[in-house]
Amino acid sequence: MVPIGLISKGIFHLMDLPVKGYTVGRPELLEAPIRWKGERILLKLPPALLRHSLELSTFVREVTGKEVIISARPSFGACDISPGECSLEGLAGVLDLGHAPMPTVYSRRGCRALSVPLEAVVDKGVLEKVLESIPLKSPATVGLLTTAQHLSLLKVAEKVLGRRGFRVLVGRGGKRLFFPGQVLGCDLSAARAVRDDVDLFLYIGTGQFHPRGVALSTGKRVLTLDPLTGLWGEVEEGERERFIRRRYGAMMMAKELIEAGEPVGIYMSNLLGQRREALAYEIRDRLLERGIEALLFQSELLTPGQVRDLSLKVLVNTACPRIAVDDYPLYSEVAAILLTPLEMIAILEEKPPEDYVLDEF
Amino acid sequence: MVPIGLISKGIFHLMDLPVKGYTVGRPELLEAPIRWKGERILLKLPPALLRHSLELSTFVREVTGKEVIISARPSFGACDISPGECSLEGLAGVLDLGHAPMPTVYSRRGCRALSVPLEAVVDKGVLEKVLESIPLKSPATVGLLTTAQHLSLLKVAEKVLGRRGFRVLVGRGGKRLFFPGQVLGCDLSAARAVRDDVDLFLYIGTGQFHPRGVALSTGKRVLTLDPLTGLWGEVEEGERERFIRRRYGAMMMAKELIEAGEPVGIYMSNLLGQRREALAYEIRDRLLERGIEALLFQSELLTPGQVRDLSLKVLVNTACPRIAVDDYPLYSEVAAILLTPLEMIAILEEKPPEDYVLDEF
């Protein structure tokens, strides 16, 4: 039994999970599910934690006192909650471990859901040393950015960079973002909020998807620091141009297919945080106005196999932007071009590459 | 525009689909969606018809006068309707083309849905000839069975077999079945309804899944007639024993894994016609009583990849029985044993193979 008494509002505690390498970064968030009415909680886990279903469901049962049912599919974000997951009989609510809360999702009628971020366990001493050695020219204003797994590292970075004489800014983003400095693949507004006041960004986290997005969205220099390996890097200067060239290549192929008479599919997810029905209808209308055949498709998830079975050659993805951009090769294997909604509009409006805009919610 | 006037209640018409090889067997069923309030219909299609999304969505729009959104995933039955599919804004209802209606699904609160069967186009003259030549010993009573694609063939078979001097019975099944003589993989009650009054069954349809189920469930001789190829056959006499031997092999492997301490996962689908939460909880309780670790899992669909990611070795499937039985090899590839709920109970109760019972809803 986890001592619930340790959880107190507003005080920052780290609570050990029964899984090595992670702690509950904001245990006070776990107080809400304790108060939820209803006997059952549907527990959602990110891919890396699925194999710990047994330990984590026991943990959640002990903290909340409720029966736990585990979602059999991985959770890729706080957006990733489906109407089916909210439809269990006797459900108190959906608890998503591993992502920051996304307030706009929880306001959806008929579904009580909450995301509670988990923090990756990091040697902060090592991180401080790395931060001290990152080659930065003073004086400069640095915008700090991170993801849900590393929120507590913003304080560490602020301290070290401040000591080194840098001004540090942490932007507050839009309504999909819960924490200052937090970025999502579909929401980089925390970066844009301070873009005009910073000389460069420092992104603390793993992978290239988010920092590349920040560079594309702000046009600023972006340093990266992977807190798990202690390695720092930088988004390459030509990356923006290379990315836009790749995407324009896809757009031109789609244009040719459309001109050859291929219908355009428009995909809508029914996940509560990935629904953009109005945008899908708008694109459908704009295609029909131009005499282009447009079909609307809906499902919880999209797979390359489905797109192949549907014989679709051009598909506009209104769900997670990552599907069109990161998963592009999986779909091109089944001979389909996936576009973001803004890319489809850019084709219709014949916008030049220098006007390229990332897909954000 | 399809002349709606052709549709009249109670009169049996065949309506040509804009797709070769199929007609709408019961066009009068399409009258209901015309009257549904709301502007949009979500159209569900079986795997073979997905590539005709464009023609079929145009057909449904013209018949119903409503905007059509297509489900991006294949529909495997009238049971296969998800809460997400019912959650589109402005939705009039879900229309599933290609299956017989399943009244128990449509009574679910908050979702208006209907299945309309499609008939495979068959040369009835050829079929009559085949029926005349099937070697049957007179006098005998024959139980007729079929699936949604071939409902109109029951009349043909009744006529020919009657002419040959056989007594013909068409059983009426339980609440998941709309038409007399109809069988589903999860509901063979139309066969059992006349089991004691027939000498043998004639199954008109494709595949071995349904006739094998009928043989297993009734213990009767089952002839098969594939109306697409005109070939007849028979479920082999040893098939029941071979099937039970295979399933007992799986059950014994699961038993060993459980005795070695592996937890048992219990899978529940949230599809409206595949939900058996009470059964899942009952099995969980029975496992826990015996000191066996039991975990409940839920999602719209199940995939071998998910089961591998969850590190599950033993999983009880409370959704479509076909997943545990037909898809067994896909799961054994990721080292997982899938059991039906009744197989899990048989393990706990140490029932002998001769008491084997198929999983039906």
XYZ file of C-alpha atoms in Angstrom:
722
model
C 0.000 0.000 0.000
C 1.403 3.353 -1.040
C 1.161 5.872 1.837
C -1.472 8.216 0.380
C -0.691 10.703 3.178
C 2.470 11.632 1.310
C 0.373 13.220 -1.393
C -0.325 16.818 -0.504
C -1.628 19.532 -2.733
C 0.767 21.925 -4.311
C 3.852 20.257 -2.898
C 6.161 18.665 -5.387
C 6.897 15.072 -4.466
C 8.372 12.280 -6.485
C 6.656 8.966 -5.865
C 8.469 5.780 -6.733
C 6.736 3.571 -9.243
C 7.091 -0.197 -8.988
C 8.954 0.055 -12.303
C 12.638 0.924 -12.515
C 13.553 4.174 -14.205
C 10.354 6.165 -13.587
C 8.742 8.151 -10.801
C 5.376 9.894 -10.592
C 6.397 13.487 -11.168
C 3.217 15.083 -9.825
C 1.713 12.637 -7.284
C -0.870 15.251 -6.264
C -2.543 14.650 -9.637
C -3.318 11.105 -8.476
C -5.683 12.575 -5.868
C -8.373 13.246 -8.477
C -8.925 9.576 -9.444
C -9.280 8.691 -5.732
C -12.323 10.991 -5.619
C -13.839 9.881 -8.935
C -17.235 8.251 -8.438
C -17.470 4.726 -9.804
C -15.741 1.457 -9.116
C -13.404 0.967 -12.091
C -10.478 2.776 -13.674
C -9.280 2.131 -17.199
C -5.491 2.401 -17.095
C -3.630 3.544 -20.201
C 0.118 3.081 -20.555
C 2.739 4.256 -23.065
C 4.362 1.500 -25.179
C 7.472 1.157 -22.992
C 5.392 0.475 -19.865
C 2.881 -2.020 -21.261
C 4.936 -5.006 -20.194
C 4.666 -3.735 -16.602
C 0.853 -3.940 -16.656
C 0.740 -6.199 -13.607
C 2.893 -3.984 -11.344
C 1.314 -0.744 -12.555
C -2.278 -1.923 -12.261
C -1.536 -3.093 -8.714
C 0.012 0.327 -7.966
C -3.033 2.205 -9.303
C -5.421 -0.089 -7.427
C -3.551 0.569 -4.181
C -3.388 4.339 -4.679
C -6.999 4.803 -5.805
C -8.760 1.898 -4.079
C -10.502 1.067 -7.351
C -10.570 -1.922 -9.663
C -8.223 -1.488 -12.622
C -8.770 -2.526 -16.233
C -5.816 -2.080 -18.554
C -6.096 -0.740 -22.063
C -4.675 -3.408 -24.374
C -3.314 -0.836 -26.789
C -0.446 1.576 -26.193
C -1.186 5.203 -25.362
C 0.703 7.733 -27.473
C -0.429 10.855 -25.656
C -3.094 12.501 -23.558
C -4.991 12.999 -26.834
C -5.197 9.232 -27.275
C -8.425 8.420 -25.400
C -11.272 6.828 -27.324
C -15.043 6.876 -26.779
C -14.810 3.082 -26.372
C -12.445 3.502 -23.457
C -14.983 5.762 -21.776
C -17.845 3.311 -22.274
C -17.001 0.585 -19.745
C -19.877 -0.077 -17.362
C -19.257 1.308 -13.878
C -16.257 3.303 -15.093
C -14.971 5.976 -12.714
C -12.635 7.349 -15.367
C -9.663 6.822 -17.639
C -6.196 7.247 -16.122
C -3.358 7.715 -18.582
C 0.073 7.302 -16.966
C 3.040 8.874 -18.720
C 1.754 12.041 -20.348
C 0.992 15.563 -19.210
C -2.715 16.338 -18.797
C -4.453 17.832 -21.837
C -7.310 19.957 -20.465
C -9.124 20.288 -23.806
C -9.609 16.516 -23.932
C -11.138 16.196 -20.499
C -13.810 18.740 -21.190
C -15.335 16.383 -23.778
C -18.809 15.427 -22.669
C -19.318 11.946 -21.318
C -15.737 11.019 -20.562
C -13.791 11.564 -17.364
C -10.105 11.171 -18.071
C -6.785 12.346 -16.706
C -3.151 12.032 -17.690
C -0.501 11.903 -14.974
C 3.071 12.430 -16.165
C 5.858 10.071 -15.179
C 9.376 11.398 -14.778
C 12.320 9.487 -16.143
C 14.885 8.976 -13.366
C 17.934 11.031 -14.327
C 21.278 11.710 -12.596
C 20.885 15.444 -12.051
C 24.541 15.841 -11.080
C 25.614 14.563 -14.488
C 23.006 16.754 -16.155
C 24.360 19.845 -14.348
C 27.878 19.082 -15.579
C 26.641 18.712 -19.168
C 24.701 21.972 -18.882
C 27.834 23.704 -17.607
C 29.811 22.506 -20.621
C 27.344 23.244 -23.448
C 29.132 25.817 -25.613
C 26.897 28.883 -25.530
C 27.915 32.467 -26.228
C 27.013 34.873 -23.420
C 25.009 37.114 -23.150
C 22.001 35.355 -24.610
C 18.392 34.593 -23.763
C 17.619 30.875 -23.853
C 14.112 29.468 -24.228
C 13.723 26.155 -22.390
C 11.513 23.375 -23.730
C 10.829 19.808 -22.693
C 8.317 16.927 -22.699
C 6.281 15.383 -19.891
C 8.991 12.867 -18.904
C 11.511 15.558 -17.975
C 9.527 18.438 -16.507
C 11.573 18.655 -13.308
C 14.741 19.147 -15.350
C 13.630 22.630 -16.393
C 14.475 23.840 -12.872
C 17.928 22.251 -13.065
C 18.604 23.884 -16.433
C 17.310 27.245 -15.210
C 19.660 27.143 -12.231
C 22.796 26.156 -14.145
C 22.200 28.479 -17.102
C 21.347 31.337 -14.727
C 24.626 30.731 -12.896
C 26.420 30.895 -16.243
C 24.919 34.347 -16.837
C 22.187 33.497 -19.306
C 18.671 34.838 -19.220
C 16.221 31.941 -19.280
C 12.607 32.013 -20.527
C 10.004 29.276 -20.180
C 7.013 29.939 -22.427
C 3.436 29.101 -21.557
C 1.683 27.385 -24.446
C -1.913 26.930 -25.560
C -4.868 24.986 -24.243
C -3.503 21.527 -25.113
C -0.486 22.101 -22.848
C -0.599 21.755 -19.069
C 2.925 22.755 -18.031
C 5.033 25.801 -18.967
C 7.832 24.870 -21.339
C 6.021 21.734 -22.504
C 5.910 20.907 -26.217
C 3.897 18.327 -28.143
C 4.285 17.222 -31.751
C 0.912 18.841 -32.439
C 1.452 21.927 -30.264
C 4.633 23.997 -30.243
C 2.926 27.126 -28.917
C 5.150 27.219 -25.793
C 8.082 27.842 -28.153
C 6.280 30.465 -30.212
C 5.135 32.264 -27.037
C 8.732 33.400 -26.360
C 10.181 33.182 -29.888
C 10.669 36.929 -30.256
C 12.398 37.249 -26.879
C 14.951 34.436 -27.116
C 18.184 34.036 -29.056
C 17.920 30.264 -29.134
C 16.054 27.297 -27.634
C 17.353 24.458 -25.493
C 15.206 21.334 -25.799
C 15.675 18.798 -22.995
C 14.378 15.426 -24.102
C 14.833 12.509 -26.453
C 14.360 12.179 -30.202
C 14.475 14.648 -33.064
C 10.736 15.066 -33.723
C 10.082 17.852 -31.228
C 13.275 19.949 -31.629
C 13.026 19.755 -35.415
C 9.440 20.988 -35.093
C 10.572 23.897 -32.896
C 13.233 24.882 -35.441
C 10.680 24.677 -38.261
C 8.010 26.559 -36.342
C 10.179 29.350 -34.926
C 13.106 29.638 -37.330
C 15.406 29.810 -34.277
C 18.542 27.862 -33.442
C 17.634 24.791 -31.320
C 20.083 22.966 -29.060
C 19.116 19.521 -27.792
C 20.067 17.737 -24.587
C 19.166 14.084 -24.149
C 18.940 13.621 -20.355
C 19.118 9.822 -20.610
C 22.441 9.747 -22.456
C 23.804 13.136 -21.346
C 24.548 13.958 -25.006
C 23.831 17.395 -26.417
C 23.386 18.321 -30.064
C 21.810 20.876 -32.340
C 19.160 20.849 -35.037
C 21.221 21.236 -38.210
C 20.968 24.491 -40.097
C 19.783 22.943 -43.374
C 17.204 20.727 -41.633
C 14.296 23.104 -42.240
C 15.023 23.223 -45.973
C 15.531 19.453 -46.250
C 12.278 18.770 -44.406
C 10.307 21.179 -46.591
C 11.885 19.716 -49.731
C 10.811 16.206 -48.666
C 7.277 17.356 -47.913
C 7.004 19.292 -51.177
C 8.102 16.144 -52.986
C 5.168 14.298 -51.404
C 2.804 17.174 -52.186
C 3.812 17.211 -55.856
C 3.267 13.444 -56.135
C -0.168 13.840 -54.571
C -0.985 16.678 -56.982
C -0.142 14.493 -59.970
C -2.309 11.657 -58.665
C -5.231 14.026 -58.079
C -4.847 15.507 -61.565
C -4.875 11.946 -62.929
C -8.303 11.489 -61.308
C -7.457 9.762 -58.011
C -10.004 10.566 -55.276
C -8.712 12.131 -52.065
C -9.444 10.417 -48.762
C -9.755 12.563 -45.664
C -9.062 10.695 -42.449
C -10.606 11.656 -39.111
C -9.721 9.870 -35.873
C -12.393 9.468 -33.228
C -9.860 9.688 -30.385
C -11.068 12.450 -28.073
C -7.967 14.620 -28.423
C -7.388 14.118 -32.144
C -10.767 15.066 -33.563
C -10.866 17.843 -36.126
C -14.141 17.168 -37.880
C -14.707 20.802 -38.896
C -11.300 20.895 -40.586
C -12.023 17.611 -42.384
C -15.338 18.969 -43.696
C -13.677 22.198 -44.773
C -11.071 20.332 -46.823
C -13.750 18.077 -48.294
C -15.735 21.169 -49.374
C -12.681 22.845 -50.901
C -11.845 19.705 -52.883
C -15.416 19.281 -54.126
C -15.530 22.971 -55.167
C -12.555 22.272 -57.389
C -14.242 19.197 -58.859
C -11.953 16.788 -56.990
C -13.557 13.603 -55.618
C -13.292 13.627 -51.802
C -14.181 10.844 -49.370
C -14.339 11.102 -45.594
C -12.977 8.195 -43.522
C -13.196 7.605 -39.819
C -11.833 5.087 -37.327
C -10.092 4.956 -33.964
C -6.676 4.343 -35.529
C -5.248 4.309 -39.033
C -2.957 1.584 -40.393
C -1.123 1.183 -43.724
C -3.045 -2.090 -44.221
C -6.365 -0.220 -44.051
C -5.199 2.373 -46.554
C -4.092 -0.410 -48.911
C -7.435 -2.231 -48.517
C -9.272 1.018 -49.263
C -7.167 1.407 -52.453
C -6.421 4.999 -51.452
C -3.520 6.744 -53.161
C -3.880 10.178 -51.541
C -4.978 10.658 -47.948
C -5.225 13.812 -45.861
C -4.624 13.028 -42.185
C -6.518 15.255 -39.744
C -5.431 13.171 -36.710
C -1.982 13.211 -35.021
C 0.437 15.116 -37.341
C 3.056 12.486 -36.612
C 1.112 9.945 -38.724
C 1.585 11.941 -41.940
C 5.156 13.031 -41.249
C 6.906 10.310 -39.211
C 4.953 7.299 -40.503
C 5.159 8.492 -44.112
C 7.450 5.602 -45.234
C 5.022 2.958 -43.906
C 2.271 4.388 -46.089
C 4.431 4.965 -49.156
C 5.186 1.212 -49.008
C 1.523 0.631 -49.834
C 1.762 3.317 -52.552
C -0.188 5.962 -50.631
C 0.781 9.601 -50.103
C -0.190 10.999 -46.713
C -0.576 14.748 -46.386
C -1.299 17.099 -43.508
C -4.427 19.281 -43.897
C -2.255 22.378 -44.404
C -0.284 20.608 -47.135
C -3.527 19.800 -48.981
C -4.607 23.437 -48.688
C -1.161 24.575 -49.889
C -1.594 22.398 -53.002
C -5.014 23.941 -53.701
C -3.734 27.475 -53.117
C -0.452 26.795 -54.946
C 1.599 28.167 -52.074
C 5.369 28.280 -52.538
C 7.671 26.170 -50.296
C 8.797 29.239 -48.297
C 5.234 29.529 -46.942
C 5.298 25.952 -45.526
C 3.459 25.688 -42.198
C 3.563 22.722 -39.791
C 0.296 21.029 -38.809
C -0.617 22.004 -35.252
C -3.922 21.694 -33.382
C -30.524 8.528 -58.024
C -31.953 5.149 -57.074
C -35.770 5.127 -57.479
C -36.746 4.911 -53.809
C -40.298 4.064 -54.884
C -39.105 0.568 -55.678
C -38.607 -0.064 -52.008
C -41.841 -1.272 -50.495
C -42.380 -2.909 -47.141
C -42.622 -6.635 -46.943
C -42.017 -7.184 -50.625
C -38.828 -8.957 -51.470
C -36.833 -7.030 -54.048
C -33.239 -7.351 -55.086
C -31.594 -4.007 -55.665
C -28.468 -3.820 -57.785
C -25.428 -2.430 -56.058
C -22.928 -0.407 -58.075
C -20.500 -3.267 -57.338
C -20.431 -6.439 -59.414
C -21.414 -9.664 -57.697
C -23.694 -8.269 -54.975
C -27.281 -7.102 -54.618
C -29.150 -5.643 -51.652
C -31.120 -8.663 -50.508
C -33.635 -6.766 -48.382
C -33.915 -3.227 -49.846
C -36.824 -2.464 -47.509
C -34.282 -2.395 -44.658
C -32.726 0.664 -46.299
C -35.898 2.602 -45.522
C -34.958 2.994 -41.875
C -31.798 5.071 -42.481
C -33.813 7.411 -44.754
C -35.946 8.297 -41.719
C -33.083 8.575 -39.228
C -32.780 12.094 -37.829
C -29.377 13.691 -38.396
C -27.313 14.625 -41.395
C -24.568 11.996 -41.515
C -24.295 8.251 -41.870
C -21.213 6.265 -40.961
C -20.920 3.504 -43.541
C -19.278 0.221 -42.553
C -18.150 -2.302 -45.158
C -16.837 -5.867 -45.041
C -13.180 -6.341 -46.126
C -14.018 -7.389 -49.703
C -16.027 -4.214 -50.345
C -13.662 -1.622 -48.860
C -12.013 -0.897 -52.187
C -15.458 0.089 -53.527
C -15.831 2.868 -50.917
C -16.408 5.521 -53.555
C -19.225 3.710 -55.411
C -20.878 2.444 -52.235
C -20.790 5.767 -50.411
C -22.342 7.425 -53.467
C -25.047 4.707 -53.515
C -25.860 5.214 -49.825
C -25.912 8.996 -50.222
C -28.367 8.695 -53.112
C -30.638 6.217 -51.319
C -30.695 8.005 -47.964
C -30.114 11.622 -48.979
C -27.496 11.925 -46.223
C -23.810 12.709 -46.128
C -21.701 9.546 -45.868
C -18.537 8.992 -43.857
C -16.797 5.677 -44.380
C -15.318 3.602 -41.595
C -11.625 3.153 -42.388
C -11.540 -0.321 -40.865
C -13.232 -3.445 -42.163
C -16.460 -4.639 -40.567
C -16.504 -8.310 -39.583
C -20.128 -8.509 -38.515
C -23.142 -6.682 -37.163
C -21.462 -7.044 -33.745
C -18.555 -4.934 -34.962
C -19.764 -1.409 -34.152
C -17.718 0.679 -31.738
C -18.682 3.531 -29.410
C -16.288 5.711 -31.415
C -18.266 5.043 -34.566
C -21.397 6.263 -32.792
C -19.737 9.449 -31.567
C -19.484 11.492 -34.777
C -21.088 14.916 -34.429
C -24.399 15.167 -36.276
C -24.518 11.417 -36.805
C -27.867 9.978 -37.935
C -26.641 6.436 -37.440
C -24.245 3.674 -38.424
C -25.097 1.648 -41.531
C -23.291 -1.665 -41.893
C -23.627 -3.143 -45.388
C -23.097 -6.865 -45.778
C -24.353 -8.474 -42.582
C -27.713 -9.468 -41.183
C -29.080 -7.128 -38.520
C -28.276 -8.043 -34.920
C -31.132 -6.663 -32.820
C -29.297 -6.988 -29.495
C -26.630 -4.563 -30.702
C -29.027 -1.838 -31.741
C -30.725 -1.704 -28.401
C -27.495 -0.393 -26.855
C -28.087 3.071 -25.486
C -26.701 5.991 -27.414
C -26.033 4.297 -30.725
C -28.358 3.997 -33.686
C -27.061 1.329 -36.023
C -28.352 -1.100 -38.611
C -26.915 -3.892 -40.711
C -28.331 -4.522 -44.164
C -27.358 -7.843 -45.735
C -25.983 -8.037 -49.259
C -26.686 -11.096 -51.368
C -23.961 -12.639 -53.442
C -25.153 -12.984 -57.029
C -25.467 -16.720 -57.704
C -26.657 -18.715 -60.727
C -29.720 -20.345 -59.172
C -30.124 -22.732 -62.099
C -26.696 -24.204 -61.439
C -27.449 -24.332 -57.736
C -30.662 -26.274 -58.354
C -28.744 -28.813 -60.431
C -26.179 -29.276 -57.666
C -28.936 -29.665 -55.087
C -30.561 -32.303 -57.263
C -27.340 -34.290 -57.412
C -26.247 -34.167 -53.758
C -26.262 -37.827 -52.649
C -28.803 -37.988 -49.830
C -30.672 -41.029 -48.604
C -34.447 -40.585 -48.562
C -36.478 -40.386 -46.370
C -34.680 -37.833 -44.187
C -35.269 -34.496 -42.488
C -32.711 -31.868 -43.492
C -31.979 -28.744 -41.433
C -31.033 -25.804 -43.652
C -28.472 -23.237 -42.527
C -26.803 -20.257 -44.186
C -25.165 -16.874 -43.669
C -26.355 -13.369 -44.547
C -24.881 -13.412 -48.082
C -27.043 -16.335 -49.201
C -30.387 -15.967 -47.429
C -32.471 -16.168 -50.606
C -30.912 -19.545 -51.421
C -32.790 -21.204 -48.554
C -35.964 -20.984 -50.640
C -34.191 -22.599 -53.620
C -32.887 -25.443 -51.455
C -36.282 -25.923 -49.798
C -37.936 -26.246 -53.204
C -35.439 -28.716 -54.697
C -35.103 -30.879 -51.593
C -38.883 -30.925 -51.151
C -39.235 -32.086 -54.745
C -36.753 -34.859 -53.970
C -38.984 -36.024 -51.110
C -37.027 -34.684 -48.147
C -38.563 -32.946 -45.186
C -36.865 -29.579 -44.700
C -36.576 -27.596 -41.449
C -35.299 -24.049 -41.021
C -34.640 -23.267 -37.364
C -35.196 -19.895 -35.739
C -32.228 -18.914 -33.575
C -31.658 -16.604 -30.624
C -31.642 -12.862 -30.165
C -28.417 -12.206 -32.109
C -29.984 -13.708 -35.258
C -32.385 -11.818 -37.508
C -33.310 -14.435 -40.130
C -34.478 -18.055 -39.745
C -31.740 -20.497 -40.720
C -28.993 -17.913 -40.134
C -25.843 -18.941 -38.271
C -22.977 -16.865 -36.874
C -19.633 -18.044 -35.548
C -20.792 -16.903 -32.112
C -24.380 -18.113 -32.400
C -25.383 -21.533 -33.731
C -28.739 -21.546 -31.973
C -30.672 -21.826 -35.268
C -29.026 -25.240 -35.686
C -29.673 -26.367 -32.124
C -33.328 -25.243 -32.398
C -34.039 -28.130 -34.797
C -31.219 -30.506 -33.846
C -33.517 -33.146 -32.360
C -35.839 -33.115 -35.377
C -33.325 -33.397 -38.218
C -31.200 -36.253 -39.527
C -28.558 -33.966 -40.930
C -27.819 -30.318 -41.757
C -27.128 -28.703 -45.112
C -25.045 -25.542 -44.774
C -25.172 -23.239 -47.801
C -22.236 -20.867 -47.714
C -18.477 -20.494 -47.929
C -15.698 -21.562 -45.564
C -15.388 -24.281 -42.957
C -15.782 -22.185 -39.809
C -19.577 -22.258 -39.579
C -20.297 -25.883 -40.685
C -17.542 -27.179 -38.405
C -19.154 -25.238 -35.562
C -22.552 -26.751 -36.370
C -21.086 -30.271 -36.337
C -19.350 -29.569 -33.026
C -22.389 -27.944 -31.458
C -25.032 -30.463 -32.597
C -23.103 -33.702 -33.140
C -25.033 -34.130 -36.404
C -23.787 -34.861 -39.909
C -23.250 -31.564 -41.805
C -23.194 -31.282 -45.596
C -21.817 -28.088 -47.130
C -22.677 -26.385 -50.391
C -20.550 -23.472 -51.595
C -22.917 -21.452 -53.817
C -20.061 -19.518 -55.430
C -18.216 -22.601 -56.708
C -21.158 -25.021 -56.815
C -19.075 -27.558 -54.868
C -20.594 -29.618 -52.103
C -18.753 -31.363 -49.306
C -19.173 -32.686 -45.809
C -17.650 -31.974 -42.421
C -15.422 -34.985 -41.857
C -16.417 -37.443 -39.209
C -13.208 -37.122 -37.184
C -13.268 -33.314 -37.335
C -14.950 -32.899 -33.941
C -12.295 -35.069 -32.257
C -9.398 -33.391 -34.068
C -10.694 -29.930 -33.160
C -11.146 -30.866 -29.503
C -7.685 -32.479 -29.432
C -6.139 -29.251 -30.787
C -7.999 -27.096 -28.290
C -7.110 -29.419 -25.397
C -3.475 -29.140 -26.469
C -3.726 -25.359 -26.129
C -5.543 -25.695 -22.797
C -2.845 -27.990 -21.383
C -0.088 -25.576 -22.439
C -1.987 -22.710 -20.787
C -2.413 -24.789 -17.625
C 1.329 -25.406 -17.424
C 2.095 -21.711 -17.875
C -0.409 -20.770 -15.159
C 1.058 -23.368 -12.798
C 4.503 -21.888 -13.505
C 3.174 -18.526 -12.251
C 2.216 -16.748 -15.479
C -0.634 -14.265 -14.929
C -3.791 -14.690 -17.007
C -4.992 -11.786 -19.119
C -8.714 -11.479 -19.771
C -9.552 -9.531 -22.899
C -12.779 -7.569 -23.356
C -13.658 -5.802 -26.587
C -15.610 -2.556 -26.425
C -17.376 -3.245 -29.729
C -21.113 -2.989 -29.035
C -21.919 -6.553 -30.062
C -18.894 -8.262 -28.537
C -19.071 -7.046 -24.965
C -19.244 -9.648 -22.242
C -18.025 -7.722 -19.238
C -19.954 -9.834 -16.708
C -18.338 -12.993 -18.065
C -14.889 -11.376 -17.929
C -15.400 -10.383 -14.284
C -16.671 -13.852 -13.441
C -13.547 -15.488 -14.871
C -11.332 -12.952 -13.114
C -13.027 -13.779 -9.799
C -12.706 -17.521 -10.334
C -9.002 -17.166 -11.118
C -8.346 -14.951 -8.098
C -10.221 -17.413 -5.838
C -7.745 -20.046 -6.947
C -4.815 -17.741 -6.243
C -4.088 -17.170 -9.926
C -3.064 -13.662 -10.965
C -5.703 -12.234 -13.331
C -5.571 -8.981 -15.299
C -8.411 -7.406 -17.252
C -7.616 -5.831 -20.623
C -9.832 -3.758 -22.867
C -9.603 -2.218 -26.321
C -11.607 -1.934 -29.526
C -9.562 -4.621 -31.269
C -6.885 -7.101 -30.268
C -3.697 -7.729 -32.238
C -0.823 -10.211 -31.772
C 1.528 -7.199 -31.539
C -0.381 -5.869 -28.529
C -0.280 -9.248 -26.793
C 3.485 -9.428 -27.406
C 3.988 -5.881 -26.064
C 1.955 -6.771 -22.974
C 4.213 -9.827 -22.442
C 1.110 -11.970 -21.994
C 1.518 -15.719 -22.282
C -2.079 -16.740 -21.511
C -5.076 -14.716 -22.612
C -8.795 -15.446 -22.297
C -10.713 -13.859 -25.155
C -14.260 -12.763 -24.281
C -14.760 -11.031 -27.679
C -15.462 -12.763 -31.033
C -14.826 -16.530 -30.563
C -13.100 -16.573 -33.938
C -10.140 -14.656 -32.453
C -9.200 -17.473 -30.084
C -9.918 -20.318 -32.498
C -9.183 -19.128 -36.060
C -6.467 -16.588 -35.243
C -4.744 -18.951 -32.807
C -1.593 -19.391 -34.989
C -1.035 -15.603 -35.189
C -0.919 -15.429 -31.400
C 1.128 -18.584 -30.911
C 3.761 -16.898 -33.120
C 4.220 -14.348 -30.327
C 4.263 -17.203 -27.789
C 0.783 -16.532 -26.404
C -1.992 -19.066 -25.830
C -5.484 -17.729 -26.506
C -8.396 -19.465 -24.820
C -12.158 -19.072 -24.968
C -13.875 -18.301 -21.636
C -15.371 -21.803 -21.526
C -11.930 -23.336 -22.086
C -10.561 -21.393 -19.110
C -13.462 -22.578 -16.973
C -12.915 -26.152 -18.206
C -9.277 -25.924 -17.030
C -10.370 -24.710 -13.590
C -13.060 -27.379 -13.304
C -10.821 -30.075 -14.817
C -13.488 -31.068 -17.303
C -12.703 -33.988 -19.613
C -12.443 -33.428 -23.418
C -15.814 -35.105 -24.018
C -17.491 -32.204 -22.202
C -15.963 -29.620 -24.583
C -18.388 -26.757 -25.343
C -17.981 -24.115 -28.060
C -17.953 -20.449 -27.080
C -21.252 -18.839 -28.067
C -22.824 -15.562 -26.975
